[in-house]
């Protein structure tokens, strides 16, 4: 009697013959084969064990010459689905694990930082305590944290002129903070008062020559010249780092020169009576903390009318002072100018313009001397350096301080990004002529853009000996190599 066969979906293992053994060992006819196929096809994949597929994977179809693996297609699809699921789960787990690990590391770093920060509270540094508590009440340093002249401490004066200083956010003080030793105020006479501005549209009742410049300078110099057990003088200048340096106050007269200059002299009285204005007395120059220079429509003849005492100086025309390199009366202490610095050796003895001498090489060009500009005969309101002067006017340190000119007017446009040989000759000749007269040189109307061109002009002027660099960008001027 044959043993009963367990169903294929049973999970119990036994020693009974497998389906494959029975199908192979038992003889079959066509009806039995059909019933077996029907029974196997009715079985679902979920109710089969993997071993069942292993048992029937070699099932032979006796109606054909080939052997058919019944479960291969189902298992292959199942395995592919399983691999895709495992791959997706692996990527997801990677990101989850990476995120958790990153957060953990970040937490550890933050915790370490907090612990180190808390630990510094217990570390004691004597010098840090002194610096932190310096000047605080109860530390014994209340009176040690300041000194009378510390208003401009740590400011090094530099030879720059704050052009149109009234345009600054804080006129005068911005220039002093940058270290500029020259400031400029454009003044207009209206209703018996001097107003400061670039044009009439910018004038305001409260922005006057006194409110923006005279009164602040009085307050600064009063702080710089305290009355103590050790000092009771008036000679300490604005800059604490160089108390002997005089600040140049350039007054640009915009309205009628004769009338306006009279009001300028009157409003300088607070500085004058305290002894803070540089002055000329009996042909002797006395330098004080403030030096006033008149420009624009300032009349030279009125400014110099008093021959015994003057506390204001003229801004002379620089373009009338060109001198040859080998001229006579060369000052011994005058700085030397090397004409080959920028790559072109100049013959300043003069010849026809553009003519090259027989012995010249491509780098040795003969350039004519620039003719001095003619001086009109005491024409009023004629602009900077030309108001109230005559052809025989002698500009010297007893009547003038600056020698200035528009750079664009005197030197011309700059092409190809640098000054050419002729322009260099003009600059050197004008600086040379002003220095021989004992005057300080200043070019205004300098190129401001491109920045590279501006810096090139600044570098050349400083190297060639210009005494005051006319600047609009105070921050850039403070970084200039002087």
CSV table of C-alpha atoms in Angstrom, one decimal:
chain,number,residue,atom,x,y,z
A,1,UNK,CA,0.0,0.0,0.0
A,2,UNK,CA,1.4,3.4,-1.0
A,3,UNK,CA,2.1,6.0,1.7
A,4,UNK,CA,0.0,9.1,1.7
A,5,UNK,CA,1.8,12.2,0.2
A,6,UNK,CA,1.8,15.5,2.1
A,7,UNK,CA,0.7,18.6,0.4
A,8,UNK,CA,3.3,20.8,-1.3
A,9,UNK,CA,2.6,23.8,0.9
A,10,UNK,CA,3.4,22.0,4.1
A,11,UNK,CA,6.3,23.4,6.1
A,12,UNK,CA,7.3,20.1,7.6
A,13,UNK,CA,10.1,18.1,6.3
A,14,UNK,CA,9.9,14.3,5.9
A,15,UNK,CA,11.6,11.4,4.2
A,16,UNK,CA,8.8,10.8,1.8
A,17,UNK,CA,9.6,10.9,-1.9
A,18,UNK,CA,9.5,14.3,-3.5
A,19,UNK,CA,7.3,15.3,-6.2
A,20,UNK,CA,10.1,15.2,-8.7
A,21,UNK,CA,10.9,11.6,-7.7
A,22,UNK,CA,7.4,10.4,-8.0
A,23,UNK,CA,6.9,12.2,-11.3
A,24,UNK,CA,10.1,10.6,-12.6
A,25,UNK,CA,9.7,7.1,-11.1
A,26,UNK,CA,6.0,6.5,-11.9
A,27,UNK,CA,4.9,5.7,-15.3
A,28,UNK,CA,2.5,8.2,-16.7
A,29,UNK,CA,0.1,8.4,-19.4
A,30,UNK,CA,-1.1,11.5,-21.1
A,31,UNK,CA,-4.1,11.9,-18.7
A,32,UNK,CA,-2.0,11.8,-15.6
A,33,UNK,CA,0.4,14.3,-17.0
A,34,UNK,CA,-2.4,16.7,-17.8
A,35,UNK,CA,-3.7,16.4,-14.2
A,36,UNK,CA,-0.3,17.0,-12.7
A,37,UNK,CA,0.1,20.2,-14.8
A,38,UNK,CA,-3.3,21.4,-13.8
A,39,UNK,CA,-2.6,20.8,-10.1
A,40,UNK,CA,0.8,22.6,-10.2
A,41,UNK,CA,-0.6,25.6,-12.1
A,42,UNK,CA,-3.4,26.0,-9.5
A,43,UNK,CA,-0.8,26.4,-6.7
A,44,UNK,CA,0.0,30.0,-5.8
A,45,UNK,CA,3.5,31.4,-5.3
A,46,UNK,CA,2.7,32.5,-1.8
A,47,UNK,CA,1.8,29.0,-0.7
A,48,UNK,CA,4.9,27.3,-2.0
A,49,UNK,CA,8.2,26.9,-0.3
A,50,UNK,CA,11.5,27.6,-2.1
A,51,UNK,CA,12.2,23.9,-1.7
A,52,UNK,CA,9.1,23.0,-3.7
A,53,UNK,CA,10.5,25.0,-6.6
A,54,UNK,CA,13.8,23.2,-6.2
A,55,UNK,CA,11.9,19.9,-6.4
A,56,UNK,CA,10.1,20.7,-9.5
A,57,UNK,CA,12.8,22.8,-11.3
A,58,UNK,CA,13.8,19.6,-13.2
A,59,UNK,CA,10.3,18.6,-14.1
A,60,UNK,CA,10.3,17.0,-17.4
A,61,UNK,CA,7.7,17.4,-20.0
A,62,UNK,CA,7.3,14.0,-21.4
A,63,UNK,CA,5.4,15.3,-24.4
A,64,UNK,CA,8.5,17.1,-25.6
A,65,UNK,CA,12.2,16.5,-26.0
A,66,UNK,CA,13.2,19.3,-23.6
A,67,UNK,CA,13.2,19.7,-19.9
A,68,UNK,CA,11.3,22.7,-18.4
A,69,UNK,CA,12.1,24.5,-15.2
A,70,UNK,CA,8.7,25.6,-14.0
A,71,UNK,CA,9.8,28.1,-11.3
A,72,UNK,CA,12.6,29.8,-13.1
A,73,UNK,CA,10.6,32.7,-14.4
A,74,UNK,CA,8.9,33.4,-11.1
A,75,UNK,CA,12.1,33.2,-9.1
A,76,UNK,CA,14.0,35.4,-11.5
A,77,UNK,CA,11.4,38.2,-11.2
A,78,UNK,CA,11.3,37.8,-7.5
A,79,UNK,CA,15.1,38.0,-7.2
A,80,UNK,CA,15.2,41.2,-9.4
A,81,UNK,CA,12.5,42.9,-7.3
A,82,UNK,CA,14.4,41.9,-4.1
A,83,UNK,CA,17.6,43.3,-5.4
A,84,UNK,CA,16.0,46.7,-6.3
A,85,UNK,CA,14.4,46.9,-2.9
A,86,UNK,CA,17.7,46.1,-1.2
A,87,UNK,CA,19.5,48.8,-3.3
A,88,UNK,CA,16.8,51.4,-2.5
A,89,UNK,CA,16.9,50.5,1.2
A,90,UNK,CA,20.7,50.8,1.1
A,91,UNK,CA,20.7,54.3,-0.3
A,92,UNK,CA,18.1,55.4,2.2
A,93,UNK,CA,20.0,53.9,5.1
A,94,UNK,CA,23.2,55.6,3.8
A,95,UNK,CA,21.6,59.0,3.9
A,96,UNK,CA,20.0,58.4,7.3
A,97,UNK,CA,23.1,57.1,8.8
A,98,UNK,CA,25.2,59.9,7.3
A,99,UNK,CA,22.8,62.6,8.5
A,100,UNK,CA,22.7,61.2,12.0
A,101,UNK,CA,26.5,60.8,12.1
A,102,UNK,CA,27.0,64.4,10.8
A,103,UNK,CA,24.6,65.8,13.4
A,104,UNK,CA,26.4,63.8,16.1
A,105,UNK,CA,29.8,65.2,15.1
A,106,UNK,CA,28.4,68.7,15.0
A,107,UNK,CA,27.0,68.3,18.4
A,108,UNK,CA,30.3,67.1,19.8
A,109,UNK,CA,32.1,70.0,18.3
A,110,UNK,CA,29.6,72.5,19.7
A,111,UNK,CA,29.8,70.9,23.0
A,112,UNK,CA,33.6,71.0,23.0
A,113,UNK,CA,33.5,74.7,22.0
A,114,UNK,CA,31.1,75.5,24.8
A,115,UNK,CA,33.3,73.6,27.3
A,116,UNK,CA,36.4,75.4,26.2
A,117,UNK,CA,34.7,78.8,26.3
A,118,UNK,CA,33.5,78.1,29.8
A,119,UNK,CA,36.9,77.0,30.8
A,120,UNK,CA,38.4,80.3,29.7
A,121,UNK,CA,36.3,82.0,32.4
A,122,UNK,CA,38.6,80.4,34.9
A,123,UNK,CA,41.8,81.3,33.2
A,124,UNK,CA,43.3,84.5,34.4
A,125,UNK,CA,45.5,86.8,32.3
A,126,UNK,CA,46.8,89.8,34.1
A,127,UNK,CA,47.5,92.0,31.0
A,128,UNK,CA,44.0,91.3,29.6
A,129,UNK,CA,42.5,92.4,32.9
A,130,UNK,CA,44.5,95.6,32.9
A,131,UNK,CA,43.4,96.4,29.3
A,132,UNK,CA,39.8,95.5,29.9
A,133,UNK,CA,39.5,97.6,33.1
A,134,UNK,CA,41.7,100.5,32.1
A,135,UNK,CA,40.0,103.8,32.9
A,136,UNK,CA,37.0,102.2,34.7
A,137,UNK,CA,35.8,103.7,38.0
A,138,UNK,CA,37.2,101.9,41.0
A,139,UNK,CA,40.3,100.6,39.2
A,140,UNK,CA,42.6,103.4,40.2
A,141,UNK,CA,43.2,104.2,36.5
A,142,UNK,CA,40.3,106.7,36.0
A,143,UNK,CA,42.7,109.6,35.5
A,144,UNK,CA,45.3,107.6,33.6
A,145,UNK,CA,43.2,106.7,30.6
A,146,UNK,CA,43.5,110.1,28.9
A,147,UNK,CA,45.7,113.1,28.5
A,148,UNK,CA,44.9,116.7,27.5
A,149,UNK,CA,46.1,116.5,23.9
A,150,UNK,CA,44.7,113.1,23.0
A,151,UNK,CA,42.1,114.4,20.6
A,152,UNK,CA,44.2,113.4,17.5
A,153,UNK,CA,46.3,110.7,19.1
A,154,UNK,CA,47.4,107.8,16.8
A,155,UNK,CA,46.8,110.1,13.7
A,156,UNK,CA,49.9,110.6,11.6
A,157,UNK,CA,49.8,113.8,9.5
A,158,UNK,CA,50.3,113.3,5.7
A,159,UNK,CA,50.8,115.9,3.0
A,160,UNK,CA,47.4,115.6,1.4
A,161,UNK,CA,44.9,118.4,0.8
A,162,UNK,CA,41.2,117.6,1.3
A,163,UNK,CA,39.7,119.0,-1.9
A,164,UNK,CA,36.1,120.4,-1.5
A,165,UNK,CA,36.3,119.4,2.2
A,166,UNK,CA,32.8,120.7,2.9
A,167,UNK,CA,31.4,117.7,0.8
A,168,UNK,CA,32.5,115.3,3.5
A,169,UNK,CA,30.0,113.7,5.8
A,170,UNK,CA,31.7,115.6,8.6
A,171,UNK,CA,33.6,118.6,7.2
A,172,UNK,CA,37.1,119.2,8.7
A,173,UNK,CA,37.0,116.2,11.0
A,174,UNK,CA,37.0,113.5,8.3
A,175,UNK,CA,40.1,115.2,6.8
A,176,UNK,CA,41.8,115.3,10.2
A,177,UNK,CA,41.0,111.6,10.9
A,178,UNK,CA,42.7,110.7,7.6
A,179,UNK,CA,45.7,112.8,8.6
A,180,UNK,CA,45.3,115.4,5.8
A,181,UNK,CA,47.2,118.6,6.6
A,182,UNK,CA,45.2,120.8,4.3
A,183,UNK,CA,41.4,121.5,4.0
A,184,UNK,CA,39.5,123.6,1.6
A,185,UNK,CA,36.4,125.8,2.1
A,186,UNK,CA,34.5,127.5,-0.8
A,187,UNK,CA,33.0,130.7,0.7
A,188,UNK,CA,30.2,132.9,-0.7
A,189,UNK,CA,29.3,136.4,0.7
A,190,UNK,CA,25.6,136.9,1.2
A,191,UNK,CA,23.8,139.1,3.7
A,192,UNK,CA,27.0,140.0,5.5
A,193,UNK,CA,28.0,136.4,6.2
A,194,UNK,CA,30.1,133.8,4.6
A,195,UNK,CA,28.4,130.6,3.5
A,196,UNK,CA,30.2,127.4,2.5
A,197,UNK,CA,29.2,125.3,-0.5
A,198,UNK,CA,30.2,124.3,-4.0
A,199,UNK,CA,27.5,126.5,-5.6
A,200,UNK,CA,24.6,128.7,-4.6
A,201,UNK,CA,22.1,125.8,-4.8
A,202,UNK,CA,24.0,124.0,-2.0
A,203,UNK,CA,24.1,126.9,0.4
A,204,UNK,CA,22.3,126.8,3.8
A,205,UNK,CA,21.9,129.4,6.5
A,206,UNK,CA,23.5,127.1,9.2
A,207,UNK,CA,26.5,126.0,7.1
A,208,UNK,CA,28.7,129.0,7.5
A,209,UNK,CA,32.5,129.5,7.5
A,210,UNK,CA,32.4,130.0,11.2
A,211,UNK,CA,30.2,127.0,12.1
A,212,UNK,CA,32.0,124.5,9.9
A,213,UNK,CA,35.6,125.6,10.3
A,214,UNK,CA,36.4,128.6,12.6
A,215,UNK,CA,34.5,127.4,15.7
A,216,UNK,CA,35.6,123.7,15.5
A,217,UNK,CA,39.2,124.7,15.0
A,218,UNK,CA,39.0,126.9,18.1
A,219,UNK,CA,37.6,124.0,20.2
A,220,UNK,CA,40.2,121.6,18.9
A,221,UNK,CA,43.1,124.0,19.6
A,222,UNK,CA,41.8,124.8,23.0
A,223,UNK,CA,42.0,121.1,23.9
A,224,UNK,CA,45.5,120.8,22.3
A,225,UNK,CA,46.7,123.9,24.3
A,226,UNK,CA,45.5,123.3,27.9
A,227,UNK,CA,46.6,125.4,30.8
A,228,UNK,CA,48.3,123.1,33.2
A,229,UNK,CA,51.2,123.1,35.7
A,230,UNK,CA,53.5,122.1,32.9
A,231,UNK,CA,52.2,124.0,29.8
A,232,UNK,CA,50.7,127.4,29.2
A,233,UNK,CA,51.3,128.1,25.5
A,234,UNK,CA,49.6,128.4,22.2
A,235,UNK,CA,51.9,126.6,19.8
A,236,UNK,CA,50.6,123.1,20.0
A,237,UNK,CA,49.1,122.2,16.6
A,238,UNK,CA,46.1,120.1,15.7
A,239,UNK,CA,48.1,116.8,15.3
A,240,UNK,CA,49.3,115.3,18.5
A,241,UNK,CA,51.8,113.1,16.7
A,242,UNK,CA,53.4,116.2,15.2
A,243,UNK,CA,52.4,119.2,17.3
A,244,UNK,CA,54.5,121.6,15.2
A,245,UNK,CA,52.7,120.8,11.9
A,246,UNK,CA,50.6,123.7,10.7
A,247,UNK,CA,47.1,122.9,9.2
A,248,UNK,CA,46.5,124.7,5.9
A,249,UNK,CA,43.1,126.3,5.7
A,250,UNK,CA,42.5,127.1,2.0
A,251,UNK,CA,39.7,129.7,1.5
A,252,UNK,CA,38.4,129.7,-2.0
A,253,UNK,CA,36.6,133.0,-2.6
A,254,UNK,CA,33.6,132.5,-5.0
A,255,UNK,CA,32.0,136.0,-4.9
A,256,UNK,CA,33.6,139.4,-5.4
A,257,UNK,CA,37.2,139.2,-4.2
A,258,UNK,CA,37.6,142.6,-2.5
A,259,UNK,CA,34.3,142.5,-0.6
A,260,UNK,CA,34.5,138.8,0.4
A,261,UNK,CA,38.1,138.9,1.5
A,262,UNK,CA,37.4,141.6,4.0
A,263,UNK,CA,34.8,139.4,5.7
A,264,UNK,CA,37.2,136.4,5.7
A,265,UNK,CA,39.8,138.5,7.6
A,266,UNK,CA,37.1,139.6,10.1
A,267,UNK,CA,35.9,136.0,10.8
A,268,UNK,CA,39.4,134.8,11.4
A,269,UNK,CA,39.6,136.9,14.5
A,270,UNK,CA,38.9,134.1,17.0
A,271,UNK,CA,42.0,132.3,15.8
A,272,UNK,CA,44.0,135.5,15.5
A,273,UNK,CA,43.5,136.7,19.0
A,274,UNK,CA,44.5,133.4,20.4
A,275,UNK,CA,47.8,133.5,18.5
A,276,UNK,CA,47.0,130.5,16.3
A,277,UNK,CA,47.5,132.0,12.8
A,278,UNK,CA,50.8,131.9,10.9
A,279,UNK,CA,51.8,135.5,10.1
A,280,UNK,CA,54.4,137.7,8.5
A,281,UNK,CA,55.8,140.6,10.6
A,282,UNK,CA,58.7,142.8,9.4
A,283,UNK,CA,59.5,140.4,6.6
A,284,UNK,CA,59.8,137.4,9.0
A,285,UNK,CA,57.6,134.3,8.8
A,286,UNK,CA,56.1,133.0,12.1
A,287,UNK,CA,54.5,129.6,11.7
A,288,UNK,CA,51.6,128.8,14.0
A,289,UNK,CA,49.0,125.9,14.2
A,290,UNK,CA,46.8,127.4,11.4
A,291,UNK,CA,48.0,128.8,8.0
A,292,UNK,CA,45.3,130.6,6.0
A,293,UNK,CA,45.7,130.7,2.2
A,294,UNK,CA,43.5,132.6,-0.1
A,295,UNK,CA,42.6,131.3,-3.6
A,296,UNK,CA,39.9,131.7,-6.2
A,297,UNK,CA,39.0,135.4,-6.5
A,298,UNK,CA,41.2,136.3,-3.5
A,299,UNK,CA,42.9,139.6,-4.6
A,300,UNK,CA,46.6,139.5,-4.3
A,301,UNK,CA,47.0,143.3,-4.1
A,302,UNK,CA,44.5,143.6,-1.2
A,303,UNK,CA,45.9,140.6,0.6
A,304,UNK,CA,49.5,142.1,0.5
A,305,UNK,CA,48.4,145.7,1.1
A,306,UNK,CA,49.7,145.7,4.7
A,307,UNK,CA,53.5,145.4,4.4
A,308,UNK,CA,54.3,145.1,8.1
A,309,UNK,CA,51.8,142.4,9.3
A,310,UNK,CA,49.8,139.8,7.4
A,311,UNK,CA,48.3,136.5,8.7
A,312,UNK,CA,47.0,135.2,5.3
A,313,UNK,CA,48.9,134.0,2.2
A,314,UNK,CA,48.3,133.8,-1.5
A,315,UNK,CA,47.8,130.8,-3.8
A,316,UNK,CA,50.2,131.6,-6.6
A,317,UNK,CA,49.9,130.4,-10.2
A,318,UNK,CA,52.1,127.4,-10.7
A,319,UNK,CA,51.9,127.4,-14.5
A,320,UNK,CA,53.8,130.7,-14.6
A,321,UNK,CA,56.9,129.2,-12.8
A,322,UNK,CA,58.4,126.7,-15.2
A,323,UNK,CA,62.2,126.6,-14.9
A,324,UNK,CA,64.8,124.7,-16.8
A,325,UNK,CA,66.8,122.0,-15.1
A,326,UNK,CA,70.1,123.7,-15.6
A,327,UNK,CA,68.9,127.3,-14.8
A,328,UNK,CA,70.8,129.6,-12.4
A,329,UNK,CA,70.2,130.2,-8.7
A,330,UNK,CA,69.4,126.5,-8.0
A,331,UNK,CA,68.7,126.0,-4.3
A,332,UNK,CA,71.1,123.7,-2.5
A,333,UNK,CA,68.4,122.0,-0.4
A,334,UNK,CA,66.1,121.6,-3.4
A,335,UNK,CA,65.3,118.0,-4.2
A,336,UNK,CA,66.9,116.5,-7.3
A,337,UNK,CA,64.9,115.3,-10.2
A,338,UNK,CA,66.1,112.4,-12.2
A,339,UNK,CA,64.6,112.8,-15.7
A,340,UNK,CA,65.2,109.2,-16.7
A,341,UNK,CA,63.0,107.7,-13.9
A,342,UNK,CA,60.1,106.9,-16.3
A,343,UNK,CA,62.3,105.5,-19.1
A,344,UNK,CA,62.8,108.7,-21.1
A,345,UNK,CA,65.8,111.0,-20.7
A,346,UNK,CA,64.7,114.6,-21.4
A,347,UNK,CA,66.8,117.4,-22.8
A,348,UNK,CA,65.4,120.4,-21.1
A,349,UNK,CA,67.7,122.9,-22.8
A,350,UNK,CA,65.0,123.4,-25.5
A,351,UNK,CA,64.7,123.0,-29.2
A,352,UNK,CA,61.9,122.9,-31.8
A,353,UNK,CA,59.0,120.7,-30.6
A,354,UNK,CA,59.3,117.2,-31.9
A,355,UNK,CA,62.8,117.7,-33.2
A,356,UNK,CA,65.3,115.0,-32.4
A,357,UNK,CA,68.9,116.0,-32.0
A,358,UNK,CA,71.7,114.5,-34.1
A,359,UNK,CA,73.2,112.6,-31.2
A,360,UNK,CA,69.9,111.5,-29.8
A,361,UNK,CA,68.7,108.0,-29.6
A,362,UNK,CA,65.1,106.7,-29.6
A,363,UNK,CA,65.1,107.1,-25.8
A,364,UNK,CA,66.6,110.6,-25.8
A,365,UNK,CA,64.1,113.1,-27.0
A,366,UNK,CA,64.6,116.9,-27.2
A,367,UNK,CA,61.5,118.7,-26.0
A,368,UNK,CA,61.1,122.5,-25.8
A,369,UNK,CA,60.6,124.4,-22.6
A,370,UNK,CA,57.1,125.4,-21.8
A,371,UNK,CA,56.6,129.1,-22.0
A,372,UNK,CA,55.4,130.8,-18.8
A,373,UNK,CA,51.8,131.9,-18.8
A,374,UNK,CA,51.3,135.6,-19.1
A,375,UNK,CA,50.1,137.5,-16.0
A,376,UNK,CA,47.4,140.1,-16.4
A,377,UNK,CA,47.6,143.5,-15.0
A,378,UNK,CA,45.7,143.6,-11.7
A,379,UNK,CA,42.5,142.2,-13.1
A,380,UNK,CA,39.9,141.5,-10.3
A,381,UNK,CA,38.0,138.2,-9.9
A,382,UNK,CA,40.2,136.5,-12.4
A,383,UNK,CA,40.3,133.1,-10.7
A,384,UNK,CA,43.0,131.2,-8.9
A,385,UNK,CA,46.4,132.9,-8.9
A,386,UNK,CA,45.4,135.6,-11.3
A,387,UNK,CA,43.2,138.0,-9.3
A,388,UNK,CA,44.9,141.3,-8.4
A,389,UNK,CA,48.3,140.4,-9.8
A,390,UNK,CA,50.6,142.2,-12.3
A,391,UNK,CA,53.3,141.0,-14.7
A,392,UNK,CA,56.0,142.0,-12.3
A,393,UNK,CA,54.5,140.3,-9.2
A,394,UNK,CA,57.2,138.4,-7.3
A,395,UNK,CA,55.7,135.4,-5.6
A,396,UNK,CA,57.7,134.3,-2.5
A,397,UNK,CA,57.2,132.9,1.0
A,398,UNK,CA,56.5,136.3,2.4
A,399,UNK,CA,53.3,136.7,0.4
A,400,UNK,CA,52.4,133.2,-0.9
A,401,UNK,CA,52.3,129.7,0.4
A,402,UNK,CA,50.9,127.5,-2.3
A,403,UNK,CA,51.7,127.5,-6.0
A,404,UNK,CA,48.8,125.7,-7.6
A,405,UNK,CA,47.3,125.0,-11.0
A,406,UNK,CA,44.7,122.8,-12.7
A,407,UNK,CA,46.4,119.5,-13.7
A,408,UNK,CA,44.3,119.2,-16.8
A,409,UNK,CA,45.0,122.7,-17.9
A,410,UNK,CA,48.7,122.7,-17.3
A,411,UNK,CA,49.7,119.1,-18.1
A,412,UNK,CA,46.9,118.0,-20.4
A,413,UNK,CA,45.0,114.8,-21.0
A,414,UNK,CA,46.7,111.5,-20.3
A,415,UNK,CA,46.6,108.9,-23.1
A,416,UNK,CA,47.6,105.2,-23.0
A,417,UNK,CA,47.5,105.1,-19.2
A,418,UNK,CA,50.6,107.0,-18.3
A,419,UNK,CA,52.3,110.4,-18.6
A,420,UNK,CA,54.4,111.0,-21.7
A,421,UNK,CA,57.8,112.7,-21.8
A,422,UNK,CA,56.5,116.1,-22.6
A,423,UNK,CA,54.1,116.0,-19.7
A,424,UNK,CA,56.8,114.8,-17.3
A,425,UNK,CA,59.0,117.8,-18.4
A,426,UNK,CA,56.1,120.2,-17.7
A,427,UNK,CA,55.6,118.8,-14.2
A,428,UNK,CA,59.3,118.8,-13.3
A,429,UNK,CA,59.8,122.3,-14.6
A,430,UNK,CA,56.8,123.7,-12.7
A,431,UNK,CA,57.8,122.0,-9.5
A,432,UNK,CA,61.3,123.1,-9.9
A,433,UNK,CA,60.3,126.7,-10.4
A,434,UNK,CA,58.0,126.8,-7.4
A,435,UNK,CA,60.6,125.2,-5.1
A,436,UNK,CA,63.2,127.8,-6.2
A,437,UNK,CA,60.7,130.5,-5.0
A,438,UNK,CA,60.2,128.6,-1.7
A,439,UNK,CA,56.6,127.8,-2.4
A,440,UNK,CA,54.6,124.5,-1.9
A,441,UNK,CA,53.3,122.9,-5.0
A,442,UNK,CA,49.8,121.6,-5.5
A,443,UNK,CA,47.9,120.3,-8.6
A,444,UNK,CA,44.1,120.3,-8.5
A,445,UNK,CA,41.7,118.8,-11.0
A,446,UNK,CA,43.5,115.5,-11.0
A,447,UNK,CA,42.1,112.5,-12.8
A,448,UNK,CA,39.9,110.4,-10.5
A,449,UNK,CA,39.0,107.5,-12.8
A,450,UNK,CA,40.1,104.9,-13.7
A,451,UNK,CA,41.5,104.2,-10.3
A,452,UNK,CA,44.7,102.8,-11.9
A,453,UNK,CA,45.3,106.0,-13.7
A,454,UNK,CA,44.6,108.1,-10.6
A,455,UNK,CA,47.1,106.0,-8.6
A,456,UNK,CA,49.7,106.4,-11.4
A,457,UNK,CA,49.4,110.2,-11.3
A,458,UNK,CA,49.5,110.2,-7.5
A,459,UNK,CA,52.7,108.1,-7.5
A,460,UNK,CA,54.4,110.2,-10.1
A,461,UNK,CA,53.5,113.5,-8.3
A,462,UNK,CA,54.7,112.2,-5.0
A,463,UNK,CA,58.0,110.9,-6.4
A,464,UNK,CA,58.6,114.2,-8.3
A,465,UNK,CA,58.3,116.2,-5.2
A,466,UNK,CA,54.7,117.7,-5.1
A,467,UNK,CA,54.3,119.1,-1.6
A,468,UNK,CA,50.5,118.6,-1.2
A,469,UNK,CA,48.5,115.9,-3.0
A,470,UNK,CA,45.0,117.2,-3.9
A,471,UNK,CA,42.6,114.3,-3.1
A,472,UNK,CA,38.9,113.5,-3.0
A,473,UNK,CA,39.3,109.9,-1.7
A,474,UNK,CA,40.6,110.4,1.8
A,475,UNK,CA,40.8,106.6,2.6
A,476,UNK,CA,42.9,105.9,-0.5
A,477,UNK,CA,45.1,108.8,0.3
A,478,UNK,CA,45.8,107.6,3.8
A,479,UNK,CA,47.0,104.3,2.3
A,480,UNK,CA,49.4,106.0,-0.1
A,481,UNK,CA,53.1,105.4,0.3
A,482,UNK,CA,54.5,108.8,1.4
